[in-house]
PDB file of C-alpha atoms in Angstrom:
ATOM      1  CA  UNK A  19     -41.348  62.732 -11.631  1.00  0.00           C
ATOM      2  CA  UNK A  20     -42.909  59.813 -13.253  1.00  0.00           C
ATOM      3  CA  UNK A  21     -39.494  57.597 -12.568  1.00  0.00           C
ATOM      4  CA  UNK A  22     -39.638  58.330  -8.480  1.00  0.00           C
ATOM      5  CA  UNK A  23     -43.263  57.574  -8.271  1.00  0.00           C
ATOM      6  CA  UNK A  24     -42.591  53.905  -9.727  1.00  0.00           C
ATOM      7  CA  UNK A  25     -39.747  53.574  -7.565  1.00  0.00           C
ATOM      8  CA  UNK A  26     -41.603  54.783  -4.636  1.00  0.00           C
ATOM      9  CA  UNK A  27     -44.344  52.238  -5.856  1.00  0.00           C
ATOM     10  CA  UNK A  28     -41.910  49.171  -6.310  1.00  0.00           C
ATOM     11  CA  UNK A  29     -40.126  49.854  -2.710  1.00  0.00           C
ATOM     12  CA  UNK A  30     -43.841  49.963  -0.887  1.00  0.00           C
ATOM     13  CA  UNK A  31     -44.924  46.715  -3.234  1.00  0.00           C
ATOM     14  CA  UNK A  32     -41.379  44.818  -2.409  1.00  0.00           C
ATOM     15  CA  UNK A  33     -41.995  45.574   1.675  1.00  0.00           C
ATOM     16  CA  UNK A  34     -45.619  43.756   1.568  1.00  0.00           C
ATOM     17  CA  UNK A  35     -43.919  41.176  -0.639  1.00  0.00           C
ATOM     18  CA  UNK A  36     -41.852  40.872   2.448  1.00  0.00           C
ATOM     19  CA  UNK A  37     -44.093  41.255   5.396  1.00  0.00           C
ATOM     20  CA  UNK A  38     -46.190  39.040   3.598  1.00  0.00           C
ATOM     21  CA  UNK A  39     -43.617  36.269   3.131  1.00  0.00           C
ATOM     22  CA  UNK A  40     -42.813  36.368   6.590  1.00  0.00           C
ATOM     23  CA  UNK A  41     -46.590  36.209   7.636  1.00  0.00           C
ATOM     24  CA  UNK A  42     -47.147  32.734   6.008  1.00  0.00           C
ATOM     25  CA  UNK A  43     -46.818  29.791   7.574  1.00  0.00           C
ATOM     26  CA  UNK A  44     -44.503  28.226   5.276  1.00  0.00           C
ATOM     27  CA  UNK A  45     -40.845  28.443   4.596  1.00  0.00           C
ATOM     28  CA  UNK A  46     -40.291  29.919   1.835  1.00  0.00           C
ATOM     29  CA  UNK A  47     -37.334  30.179  -0.596  1.00  0.00           C
ATOM     30  CA  UNK A  48     -35.672  31.022  -4.144  1.00  0.00           C
ATOM     31  CA  UNK A  49     -32.891  30.571  -5.953  1.00  0.00           C
ATOM     32  CA  UNK A  50     -30.791  31.176  -8.401  1.00  0.00           C
ATOM     33  CA  UNK A  51     -29.510  29.573 -11.445  1.00  0.00           C
ATOM     34  CA  UNK A  52     -26.963  27.682 -10.377  1.00  0.00           C
ATOM     35  CA  UNK A  53     -29.599  26.338  -7.308  1.00  0.00           C
ATOM     36  CA  UNK A  54     -28.081  28.308  -4.238  1.00  0.00           C
ATOM     37  CA  UNK A  55     -30.527  29.852  -2.128  1.00  0.00           C
ATOM     38  CA  UNK A  56     -30.501  33.694  -2.658  1.00  0.00           C
ATOM     39  CA  UNK A  57     -33.884  34.250  -0.197  1.00  0.00           C
ATOM     40  CA  UNK A  58     -35.301  32.470   2.643  1.00  0.00           C
ATOM     41  CA  UNK A  59     -37.956  33.783   4.662  1.00  0.00           C
ATOM     42  CA  UNK A  60     -38.041  33.110   8.803  1.00  0.00           C
ATOM     43  CA  UNK A  61     -39.840  30.318   8.363  1.00  0.00           C
ATOM     44  CA  UNK A  62     -37.067  28.629   6.271  1.00  0.00           C
ATOM     45  CA  UNK A  63     -34.523  29.777   8.727  1.00  0.00           C
ATOM     46  CA  UNK A  64     -36.175  28.641  11.785  1.00  0.00           C
ATOM     47  CA  UNK A  65     -36.569  24.989  10.032  1.00  0.00           C
ATOM     48  CA  UNK A  66     -32.740  24.762   9.036  1.00  0.00           C
ATOM     49  CA  UNK A  67     -31.587  25.473  12.902  1.00  0.00           C
ATOM     50  CA  UNK A  68     -30.619  29.182  11.829  1.00  0.00           C
ATOM     51  CA  UNK A  69     -30.667  32.523  12.530  1.00  0.00           C
ATOM     52  CA  UNK A  70     -28.200  33.872  10.250  1.00  0.00           C
ATOM     53  CA  UNK A  71     -29.927  33.960   6.782  1.00  0.00           C
ATOM     54  CA  UNK A  72     -25.811  34.777   5.474  1.00  0.00           C
ATOM     55  CA  UNK A  73     -25.009  31.147   6.916  1.00  0.00           C
ATOM     56  CA  UNK A  74     -27.513  29.912   3.767  1.00  0.00           C
ATOM     57  CA  UNK A  75     -27.338  32.367   0.954  1.00  0.00           C
ATOM     58  CA  UNK A  76     -25.310  30.973  -1.485  1.00  0.00           C
ATOM     59  CA  UNK A  77     -25.573  27.204  -0.068  1.00  0.00           C
ATOM     60  CA  UNK A  78     -27.430  24.447  -2.016  1.00  0.00           C
ATOM     61  CA  UNK A  79     -29.257  22.012  -0.349  1.00  0.00           C
ATOM     62  CA  UNK A  80     -27.090  19.451  -0.233  1.00  0.00           C
ATOM     63  CA  UNK A  81     -25.263  21.843   2.111  1.00  0.00           C
ATOM     64  CA  UNK A  82     -27.701  22.556   4.188  1.00  0.00           C
ATOM     65  CA  UNK A  83     -30.022  19.498   4.492  1.00  0.00           C
ATOM     66  CA  UNK A  84     -27.076  16.657   3.872  1.00  0.00           C
ATOM     67  CA  UNK A  85     -26.497  14.212   0.998  1.00  0.00           C
ATOM     68  CA  UNK A  86     -29.684  12.345   0.495  1.00  0.00           C
ATOM     69  CA  UNK A  87     -32.120  14.454   1.247  1.00  0.00           C
ATOM     70  CA  UNK A  88     -30.130  17.500  -0.712  1.00  0.00           C
ATOM     71  CA  UNK A  89     -29.326  15.743  -3.520  1.00  0.00           C
ATOM     72  CA  UNK A  90     -33.094  14.692  -3.930  1.00  0.00           C
ATOM     73  CA  UNK A  91     -33.794  18.581  -3.875  1.00  0.00           C
ATOM     74  CA  UNK A  92     -31.123  19.549  -6.178  1.00  0.00           C
ATOM     75  CA  UNK A  93     -31.872  16.593  -8.885  1.00  0.00           C
ATOM     76  CA  UNK A  94     -35.606  18.337  -9.024  1.00  0.00           C
ATOM     77  CA  UNK A  95     -33.655  22.089  -9.347  1.00  0.00           C
ATOM     78  CA  UNK A  96     -31.867  20.706 -11.924  1.00  0.00           C
ATOM     79  CA  UNK A  97     -35.069  19.563 -14.393  1.00  0.00           C
ATOM     80  CA  UNK A  98     -36.751  22.765 -13.270  1.00  0.00           C
ATOM     81  CA  UNK A  99     -34.232  24.879 -14.288  1.00  0.00           C
ATOM     82  CA  UNK A 100     -33.856  22.745 -17.588  1.00  0.00           C
ATOM     83  CA  UNK A 101     -37.096  22.643 -18.453  1.00  0.00           C
ATOM     84  CA  UNK A 102     -37.943  18.878 -17.759  1.00  0.00           C
ATOM     85  CA  UNK A 103     -40.585  19.569 -15.718  1.00  0.00           C
ATOM     86  CA  UNK A 104     -42.693  22.919 -15.248  1.00  0.00           C
ATOM     87  CA  UNK A 105     -43.128  22.385 -11.204  1.00  0.00           C
ATOM     88  CA  UNK A 106     -42.282  20.242  -8.419  1.00  0.00           C
ATOM     89  CA  UNK A 107     -45.158  19.625  -5.681  1.00  0.00           C
ATOM     90  CA  UNK A 108     -44.463  16.560  -3.514  1.00  0.00           C
ATOM     91  CA  UNK A 109     -44.956  15.027  -0.290  1.00  0.00           C
ATOM     92  CA  UNK A 110     -42.285  13.639   1.517  1.00  0.00           C
ATOM     93  CA  UNK A 111     -41.595  12.123   4.584  1.00  0.00           C
ATOM     94  CA  UNK A 112     -38.041  12.483   6.744  1.00  0.00           C
ATOM     95  CA  UNK A 113     -36.671  11.494  10.295  1.00  0.00           C
ATOM     96  CA  UNK A 114     -35.580  14.234  12.351  1.00  0.00           C
ATOM     97  CA  UNK A 115     -31.800  13.706  14.500  1.00  0.00           C
ATOM     98  CA  UNK A 116     -34.458  13.543  17.462  1.00  0.00           C
ATOM     99  CA  UNK A 117     -35.790  10.788  15.874  1.00  0.00           C
ATOM    100  CA  UNK A 118     -39.673  12.505  14.906  1.00  0.00           C
ATOM    101  CA  UNK A 119     -41.039  11.795  11.715  1.00  0.00           C
ATOM    102  CA  UNK A 120     -41.839  15.246   9.771  1.00  0.00           C
ATOM    103  CA  UNK A 121     -43.968  15.103   6.506  1.00  0.00           C
ATOM    104  CA  UNK A 122     -43.725  18.272   4.082  1.00  0.00           C
ATOM    105  CA  UNK A 123     -45.473  19.269   1.230  1.00  0.00           C
ATOM    106  CA  UNK A 124     -42.675  20.682  -1.162  1.00  0.00           C
ATOM    107  CA  UNK A 125     -43.582  22.649  -3.680  1.00  0.00           C
ATOM    108  CA  UNK A 126     -41.140  24.669  -6.634  1.00  0.00           C
ATOM    109  CA  UNK A 127     -41.242  26.200  -9.485  1.00  0.00           C
ATOM    110  CA  UNK A 128     -38.855  27.211 -12.122  1.00  0.00           C
ATOM    111  CA  UNK A 129     -38.956  31.967 -12.652  1.00  0.00           C
ATOM    112  CA  UNK A 130     -38.447  33.089 -16.097  1.00  0.00           C
ATOM    113  CA  UNK A 131     -37.392  36.754 -17.206  1.00  0.00           C
ATOM    114  CA  UNK A 132     -39.185  38.557 -19.543  1.00  0.00           C
ATOM    115  CA  UNK A 133     -37.324  36.755 -22.607  1.00  0.00           C
ATOM    116  CA  UNK A 134     -38.535  33.646 -21.235  1.00  0.00           C
ATOM    117  CA  UNK A 135     -35.069  32.192 -20.229  1.00  0.00           C
ATOM    118  CA  UNK A 136     -35.578  30.375 -16.744  1.00  0.00           C
ATOM    119  CA  UNK A 137     -33.234  32.921 -14.047  1.00  0.00           C
ATOM    120  CA  UNK A 138     -33.866  30.739 -10.669  1.00  0.00           C
ATOM    121  CA  UNK A 139     -36.452  28.730  -8.870  1.00  0.00           C
ATOM    122  CA  UNK A 140     -38.999  29.564  -5.806  1.00  0.00           C
ATOM    123  CA  UNK A 141     -40.741  27.671  -3.832  1.00  0.00           C
ATOM    124  CA  UNK A 142     -42.131  26.443  -0.487  1.00  0.00           C
ATOM    125  CA  UNK A 143     -42.054  23.987   2.037  1.00  0.00           C
ATOM    126  CA  UNK A 144     -44.762  23.192   4.550  1.00  0.00           C
ATOM    127  CA  UNK A 145     -45.106  21.594   7.079  1.00  0.00           C
ATOM    128  CA  UNK A 146     -47.813  18.678   6.879  1.00  0.00           C
ATOM    129  CA  UNK A 147     -47.394  16.459   9.666  1.00  0.00           C
ATOM    130  CA  UNK A 148     -50.482  17.178  11.649  1.00  0.00           C
ATOM    131  CA  UNK A 149     -52.867  16.326   8.411  1.00  0.00           C
ATOM    132  CA  UNK A 150     -50.584  13.021   8.001  1.00  0.00           C
ATOM    133  CA  UNK A 151     -51.397  12.122  11.592  1.00  0.00           C
ATOM    134  CA  UNK A 152     -54.946  13.024  11.235  1.00  0.00           C
ATOM    135  CA  UNK A 153     -55.254  11.669   7.879  1.00  0.00           C
ATOM    136  CA  UNK A 154     -53.732   8.078   9.727  1.00  0.00           C
ATOM    137  CA  UNK A 155     -55.204   7.908  12.795  1.00  0.00           C
ATOM    138  CA  UNK A 156     -58.483   8.216  10.438  1.00  0.00           C
ATOM    139  CA  UNK A 157     -57.840   5.287   8.822  1.00  0.00           C
ATOM    140  CA  UNK A 158     -56.754   3.043  11.966  1.00  0.00           C
ATOM    141  CA  UNK A 159     -60.419   4.248  12.809  1.00  0.00           C
ATOM    142  CA  UNK A 160     -62.202   3.469   9.395  1.00  0.00           C
ATOM    143  CA  UNK A 161     -60.015  -0.263   9.986  1.00  0.00           C
ATOM    144  CA  UNK A 162     -61.378  -0.215  13.667  1.00  0.00           C
ATOM    145  CA  UNK A 163     -64.993   0.483  12.729  1.00  0.00           C
ATOM    146  CA  UNK A 164     -64.649  -2.447   9.700  1.00  0.00           C
ATOM    147  CA  UNK A 165     -63.458  -4.938  12.261  1.00  0.00           C
ATOM    148  CA  UNK A 166     -66.399  -3.972  14.711  1.00  0.00           C
ATOM    149  CA  UNK A 167     -69.020  -4.433  11.464  1.00  0.00           C
ATOM    150  CA  UNK A 168     -67.563  -7.598  10.484  1.00  0.00           C
ATOM    151  CA  UNK A 169     -67.811  -8.680  14.391  1.00  0.00           C
ATOM    152  CA  UNK A 170     -71.619  -7.365  14.003  1.00  0.00           C
ATOM    153  CA  UNK A 171     -72.379  -9.409  11.158  1.00  0.00           C
ATOM    154  CA  UNK A 172     -71.150 -12.737  12.505  1.00  0.00           C
ATOM    155  CA  UNK A 173     -72.853 -11.946  15.845  1.00  0.00           C
ATOM    156  CA  UNK A 174     -76.114 -11.175  13.619  1.00  0.00           C
ATOM    157  CA  UNK A 175     -75.740 -14.262  11.642  1.00  0.00           C
ATOM    158  CA  UNK A 176     -75.154 -16.823  14.773  1.00  0.00           C
ATOM    159  CA  UNK A 177     -78.295 -15.476  16.367  1.00  0.00           C
ATOM    160  CA  UNK A 178     -80.538 -15.816  13.166  1.00  0.00           C
ATOM    161  CA  UNK A 179     -79.135 -19.012  13.007  1.00  0.00           C
ATOM    162  CA  UNK A 180     -79.723 -19.966  17.099  1.00  0.00           C
ATOM    163  CA  UNK A 181     -83.117 -18.121  16.467  1.00  0.00           C
ATOM    164  CA  UNK A 182     -84.021 -20.422  13.514  1.00  0.00           C
ATOM    165  CA  UNK A 183     -83.013 -23.379  15.577  1.00  0.00           C
ATOM    166  CA  UNK A 184     -85.128 -22.463  17.979  1.00  0.00           C
ATOM    167  CA  UNK A 185     -88.606 -21.652  16.323  1.00  0.00           C
ATOM    168  CA  UNK A 186     -90.535 -24.823  15.330  1.00  0.00           C
ATOM    169  CA  UNK A 187     -90.373 -26.424  12.673  1.00  0.00           C
ATOM    170  CA  UNK A 188     -93.336 -26.556  10.149  1.00  0.00           C
ATOM    171  CA  UNK A 189     -94.158 -29.146   7.657  1.00  0.00           C
TER     172      UNK A 189
END
């Protein structure tokens, strides 16, 4: 029967998608139209320090991340759900409880049904701390090279002035 074959194909595709979602090095999530989590991958659970998906499902970001970070996420969600913005793509730094600074890339987009109605949100959070640290080191190295070049230019100017002072003057 064709419907059984379609069902088997859909189930197989869903299994592939779930496998991919667990292999991706990003925290993936989906939210319903009320802004509540209805799917997260294992990386997301690790990020928030939970092991049981049920502890997270149907909760909002402010329940998970605290009011400050949660309110930012929930405002973005409302903007997506009400179509005030098409997508969210931002870098954000926050300080963990242990005092370490973490940089993340947050990306979200609204999901629509075939009729075009917004039915939820999908997104990802990717830890970009290593990249940001590398950018900072590069900026520091660039500034150090600039300082050394300026010092070398001053030394060359001084050497030129001394050389000109020692050369005999021709009238």
